[in-house]
Tab-separated table of C-alpha atoms and ligand atoms in Angstrom:
chain	number	residue	atom	x	y	z
A	12	MET	CA	111.126	105.350	94.181
A	13	LEU	CA	108.861	103.583	96.651
A	14	GLU	CA	106.005	106.083	96.564
A	15	TYR	CA	106.496	106.260	92.838
A	16	LEU	CA	105.877	102.501	92.561
A	17	GLY	CA	102.515	102.931	94.279
A	18	LEU	CA	102.995	100.074	96.738
A	19	PRO	CA	100.484	99.602	99.550
A	20	VAL	CA	101.343	100.875	103.051
A	21	GLN	CA	103.870	98.823	104.991
A	22	ALA	CA	102.035	97.043	107.788
A	23	SER	CA	104.516	94.412	108.923
A	24	THR	CA	108.066	94.435	110.249
A	25	HIS	CA	109.539	92.791	107.155
A	26	ALA	CA	107.626	94.924	104.620
A	27	ALA	CA	110.400	97.523	104.221
A	28	GLU	CA	112.939	94.847	103.321
A	29	ILE	CA	110.684	93.413	100.600
A	30	ASP	CA	109.992	96.897	99.251
A	31	HIS	CA	113.690	97.705	99.164
A	32	MET	CA	114.231	94.642	96.989
A	33	ILE	CA	111.272	95.458	94.737
A	34	SER	CA	112.717	98.938	94.292
A	35	LEU	CA	116.203	97.622	93.375
A	36	ILE	CA	114.716	95.216	90.847
A	37	HIS	CA	112.662	98.010	89.298
A	38	TRP	CA	115.770	100.185	88.935
A	39	LEU	CA	117.604	97.351	87.211
A	40	MET	CA	114.634	96.715	84.927
A	41	LEU	CA	114.376	100.413	84.098
A	42	VAL	CA	118.064	100.548	83.132
A	43	LEU	CA	117.716	97.383	81.024
A	44	PHE	CA	114.530	98.616	79.372
A	45	VAL	CA	116.029	101.964	78.386
A	46	GLY	CA	119.362	100.386	77.411
A	47	TRP	CA	117.863	97.678	75.227
A	48	GLY	CA	115.415	100.201	73.714
A	49	ILE	CA	118.257	102.494	72.658
A	50	PHE	CA	120.259	99.529	71.333
A	51	PHE	CA	117.239	98.304	69.361
A	52	VAL	CA	116.806	101.677	67.634
A	53	PHE	CA	120.574	101.847	66.960
A	54	VAL	CA	120.484	98.389	65.327
A	55	LEU	CA	117.478	99.313	63.193
A	56	ILE	CA	119.370	102.272	61.741
A	57	ARG	CA	122.923	100.904	61.679
A	58	PHE	CA	122.038	97.598	60.018
A	59	ARG	CA	119.278	98.806	57.717
A	60	ARG	CA	119.088	97.149	54.347
A	61	GLY	CA	120.026	100.300	52.431
A	62	ALA	CA	123.420	100.472	54.161
A	63	ASN	CA	124.025	96.695	54.185
A	64	PRO	CA	122.974	95.115	50.907
A	65	ARG	CA	124.749	91.870	51.884
A	66	ALA	CA	124.161	90.259	55.255
A	67	SER	CA	127.119	89.501	57.511
A	68	TYR	CA	126.969	86.086	59.174
A	69	GLU	CA	129.721	86.707	61.684
A	70	GLY	CA	127.749	88.271	64.500
A	71	ALA	CA	128.893	90.870	67.040
A	72	LYS	CA	132.479	90.622	68.225
A	73	GLY	CA	132.852	93.746	70.365
A	74	LYS	CA	134.057	93.586	73.963
A	75	ILE	CA	131.358	96.022	75.065
A	76	SER	CA	128.511	93.600	74.424
A	77	LYS	CA	130.222	90.797	76.340
A	78	GLY	CA	131.074	93.161	79.198
A	79	LEU	CA	127.457	94.310	79.439
A	80	GLU	CA	126.139	90.761	79.459
A	81	VAL	CA	128.529	89.818	82.266
A	82	ALA	CA	127.628	92.964	84.234
A	83	ILE	CA	123.909	92.162	84.037
A	84	VAL	CA	124.499	88.589	85.204
A	85	VAL	CA	126.617	89.858	88.113
A	86	ILE	CA	123.970	92.408	89.176
A	87	GLU	CA	121.259	89.748	89.033
A	88	MET	CA	123.398	87.385	91.097
A	89	VAL	CA	123.989	90.099	93.694
A	90	LEU	CA	120.219	90.684	93.925
A	91	LEU	CA	119.611	86.976	94.314
A	92	VAL	CA	122.436	86.091	96.694
A	93	PHE	CA	122.511	89.206	98.890
A	94	TYR	CA	118.858	90.244	98.901
A	95	ALA	CA	116.340	87.653	97.718
A	96	ILE	CA	117.742	84.489	99.294
A	97	PRO	CA	118.501	86.053	102.719
A	98	ALA	CA	115.037	87.683	102.792
A	99	TRP	CA	113.377	84.363	101.992
A	100	ALA	CA	115.578	82.500	104.492
A	101	LYS	CA	114.297	84.786	107.248
A	102	ARG	CA	110.725	83.788	106.410
A	103	VAL	CA	111.293	80.040	106.342
A	104	ARG	CA	114.280	79.126	108.517
A	105	ALA	CA	113.155	80.158	111.976
A	106	PHE	CA	109.490	80.328	112.860
A	107	PRO	CA	108.344	81.934	116.100
A	108	SER	CA	107.540	79.353	118.747
A	109	GLU	CA	103.906	78.439	119.290
A	110	ASN	CA	104.168	79.913	122.823
A	111	GLU	CA	105.196	83.423	121.845
A	112	ALA	CA	103.122	83.666	118.671
A	113	VAL	CA	99.410	84.035	118.079
A	114	VAL	CA	98.612	80.798	116.284
A	115	VAL	CA	95.677	80.559	113.935
A	116	ARG	CA	94.553	78.199	111.202
A	117	VAL	CA	93.345	79.583	107.892
A	118	VAL	CA	91.567	77.228	105.517
A	119	GLY	CA	90.739	78.338	102.001
A	120	GLU	CA	87.784	77.046	100.057
A	121	GLN	CA	85.896	78.050	96.943
A	122	PHE	CA	85.335	80.937	97.675
A	123	ALA	CA	86.001	81.957	101.242
A	124	TRP	CA	88.588	82.032	104.005
A	125	ASN	CA	87.755	80.017	107.113
A	126	VAL	CA	89.576	81.040	110.249
A	127	HIS	CA	90.086	78.770	113.241
A	128	TYR	CA	91.332	80.045	116.615
A	129	PRO	CA	92.335	77.521	119.290
A	130	GLY	CA	90.546	79.472	122.045
A	131	PRO	CA	91.811	80.033	125.625
A	132	ASP	CA	93.219	76.491	125.970
A	133	GLY	CA	95.578	77.131	123.056
A	134	LYS	CA	94.696	73.784	121.471
A	135	PHE	CA	92.965	73.331	118.157
A	136	GLY	CA	90.033	70.960	118.358
A	137	ARG	CA	89.812	67.980	116.058
A	138	THR	CA	88.413	68.560	112.611
A	139	ASP	CA	86.916	65.884	110.418
A	140	ILE	CA	86.109	66.123	106.753
A	141	ASN	CA	82.891	64.118	107.317
A	142	ARG	CA	81.581	66.780	109.697
A	143	ILE	CA	81.760	69.574	107.156
A	144	THR	CA	78.339	71.154	106.674
A	145	ALA	CA	77.084	74.564	105.604
A	146	ASP	CA	77.188	75.700	109.259
A	147	ASN	CA	80.455	73.981	110.065
A	148	ALA	CA	82.773	74.824	107.219
A	149	LEU	CA	85.838	73.548	109.062
A	150	GLY	CA	84.266	70.250	110.091
A	151	LEU	CA	85.075	71.042	113.728
A	152	ASP	CA	84.172	68.250	116.139
A	153	ARG	CA	82.649	70.104	119.109
A	154	SER	CA	82.528	66.898	121.156
A	155	ASP	CA	86.323	66.993	121.345
A	156	PRO	CA	87.306	68.710	124.644
A	157	ASN	CA	89.921	70.807	122.811
A	158	ALA	CA	87.272	72.064	120.401
A	159	LYS	CA	84.819	73.381	123.004
A	160	ASP	CA	86.392	76.832	123.225
A	161	ASP	CA	87.546	77.094	119.613
A	162	ILE	CA	86.488	80.200	117.740
A	163	THR	CA	85.743	80.121	114.033
A	164	THR	CA	85.025	82.954	111.649
A	165	ILE	CA	84.515	83.332	107.940
A	166	ASN	CA	86.427	85.963	105.977
A	167	GLN	CA	87.408	87.812	109.117
A	168	LEU	CA	90.812	87.521	110.724
A	169	ASN	CA	91.437	89.554	113.875
A	170	LEU	CA	95.034	89.834	115.041
A	171	PRO	CA	96.915	91.845	117.663
A	172	VAL	CA	99.499	94.389	116.589
A	173	ASP	CA	103.250	93.961	117.285
A	174	ARG	CA	103.105	90.241	118.011
A	175	PRO	CA	104.395	87.385	115.870
A	176	ILE	CA	101.538	85.720	114.027
A	177	LEU	CA	101.840	82.110	112.951
A	178	VAL	CA	99.269	81.028	110.393
A	179	HIS	CA	98.828	77.365	109.506
A	180	LEU	CA	97.504	77.608	105.997
A	181	SER	CA	95.564	74.897	104.192
A	182	THR	CA	92.719	74.468	101.737
A	183	LYS	CA	89.716	72.184	101.345
A	184	ASP	CA	89.559	72.032	97.581
A	185	VAL	CA	91.868	73.684	95.055
A	186	ILE	CA	95.017	75.783	95.287
A	187	HIS	CA	94.344	79.230	96.728
A	188	SER	CA	96.824	81.879	97.783
A	189	PHE	CA	96.728	83.813	101.025
A	190	GLY	CA	97.653	87.371	100.093
A	191	LEU	CA	98.020	90.153	102.646
A	192	TYR	CA	99.460	92.920	100.514
A	193	GLU	CA	99.970	95.499	103.243
A	194	MET	CA	101.877	92.905	105.261
A	195	ARG	CA	103.821	91.705	102.201
A	196	VAL	CA	102.627	88.161	102.874
A	197	LYS	CA	101.728	85.782	100.102
A	198	GLN	CA	101.625	82.031	100.372
A	199	ASP	CA	99.877	79.401	98.302
A	200	ALA	CA	97.465	77.090	100.080
A	201	VAL	CA	97.891	73.595	98.699
A	202	PRO	CA	95.404	70.731	99.155
A	203	GLY	CA	96.708	68.092	101.564
A	204	MET	CA	99.312	70.385	103.113
A	205	SER	CA	99.425	72.650	106.133
A	206	ILE	CA	101.901	75.406	105.379
A	207	PRO	CA	103.165	77.740	108.108
A	208	VAL	CA	103.427	81.479	107.409
A	209	TRP	CA	104.589	84.046	109.930
A	210	PHE	CA	104.814	87.821	110.181
A	211	ILE	CA	104.605	90.634	112.712
A	212	PRO	CA	101.922	93.214	111.880
A	213	ASN	CA	103.014	96.633	113.134
A	214	ARG	CA	100.234	98.935	111.992
A	215	GLU	CA	96.677	98.832	113.267
A	216	GLY	CA	93.913	98.956	110.728
A	217	GLN	CA	91.579	97.058	108.457
A	218	TYR	CA	93.160	95.280	105.496
A	219	GLU	CA	92.121	92.765	102.889
A	220	ILE	CA	92.862	89.071	102.452
A	221	ALA	CA	93.008	88.539	98.713
A	222	CYS	CA	93.109	85.159	97.035
A	223	SER	CA	96.120	85.458	94.752
A	224	GLN	CA	95.612	82.333	92.672
A	225	LEU	CA	92.906	82.015	90.067
A	226	CYS	CA	90.877	79.351	91.866
A	227	GLY	CA	87.592	79.182	89.973
A	228	LEU	CA	84.657	81.219	88.749
A	229	GLY	CA	84.136	82.961	92.084
A	230	HIS	CA	87.805	83.834	92.549
A	231	PHE	CA	87.080	87.549	92.224
A	232	ARG	CA	84.860	87.529	95.293
A	233	MET	CA	87.175	85.449	97.464
A	234	ARG	CA	88.159	88.246	99.784
A	235	GLY	CA	88.354	88.423	103.499
A	236	PHE	CA	89.448	91.048	105.967
A	237	VAL	CA	92.228	91.327	108.499
A	238	THR	CA	91.708	93.618	111.438
A	239	ILE	CA	94.929	94.475	113.212
A	240	GLN	CA	94.091	95.832	116.641
A	241	SER	CA	95.686	96.680	119.974
A	242	ALA	CA	96.240	93.854	122.452
A	243	ALA	CA	93.305	95.070	124.581
A	244	GLU	CA	90.917	95.343	121.637
A	245	TYR	CA	91.956	91.918	120.401
A	246	GLN	CA	91.362	90.410	123.850
A	247	LYS	CA	87.930	92.057	123.939
A	248	TRP	CA	87.101	90.650	120.519
A	249	LEU	CA	88.140	87.152	121.616
A	250	GLU	CA	85.932	87.427	124.698
A	251	GLU	CA	82.963	88.563	122.606
A	252	GLN	CA	83.441	85.585	120.318
A	253	ALA	CA	83.703	83.235	123.305
A	254	LYS	CA	80.447	84.664	124.686
A	255	GLN	CA	78.675	83.887	121.433
A	256	LEU	CA	79.860	80.288	121.750
A	257	THR	CA	78.245	79.771	125.139
A	258	ASN	CA	74.963	81.553	124.323
A	259	PRO	CA	74.634	81.861	120.566
B	326	CU	CU1	90.893	81.264	95.957
């Protein structure tokens, strides 16, 4: 069923669980679609005007229809209570600690993704809305000691494989949505809020960050890239970025 649905590759540890749920929901929808379709055709023939010159106002009284309705409600409740809610709880109840996770800020804007790494000191430098310029999209205050080693990129997110990633997601203007399809991650970025999102990428490669909310005329070109790389490659990339900071 999964290949048949044409889902993207699974590139995070929780992807299989989400796909399992998507597959169950599709099976239920397929059964309902076929069932209701057959019932619709049956009703068209059975209650055609030629056979029923006078309308009956009593409605259906059979036990089958009530039984089916109850069965559908029960199946939907099982999907919700045993699959959807537990899966969501795992995403939002316990976040990895800032010590074990790779922590990064992602700030959406019309129409780009700004990425902010805390650098070797592990502390994000101060940002100030008044410092935002074309060259400093995050408004990073480089005079802040914590900001000196901070790394910023546009539309490029590099992350190590097999480690928990904690993204603090926000936006400068309108609502955007941070969509990493291969990692089955999707979270709206809401003005005035910093929303944590976490996942563990488990497949190296180059993937896309898609904006999944219609956010303006340039929405279609609001795409960034995620590069999932080995720990060594990631470290090398960080060092290269740090070098560019000291001698740009
Ligand atoms: Cu957007």
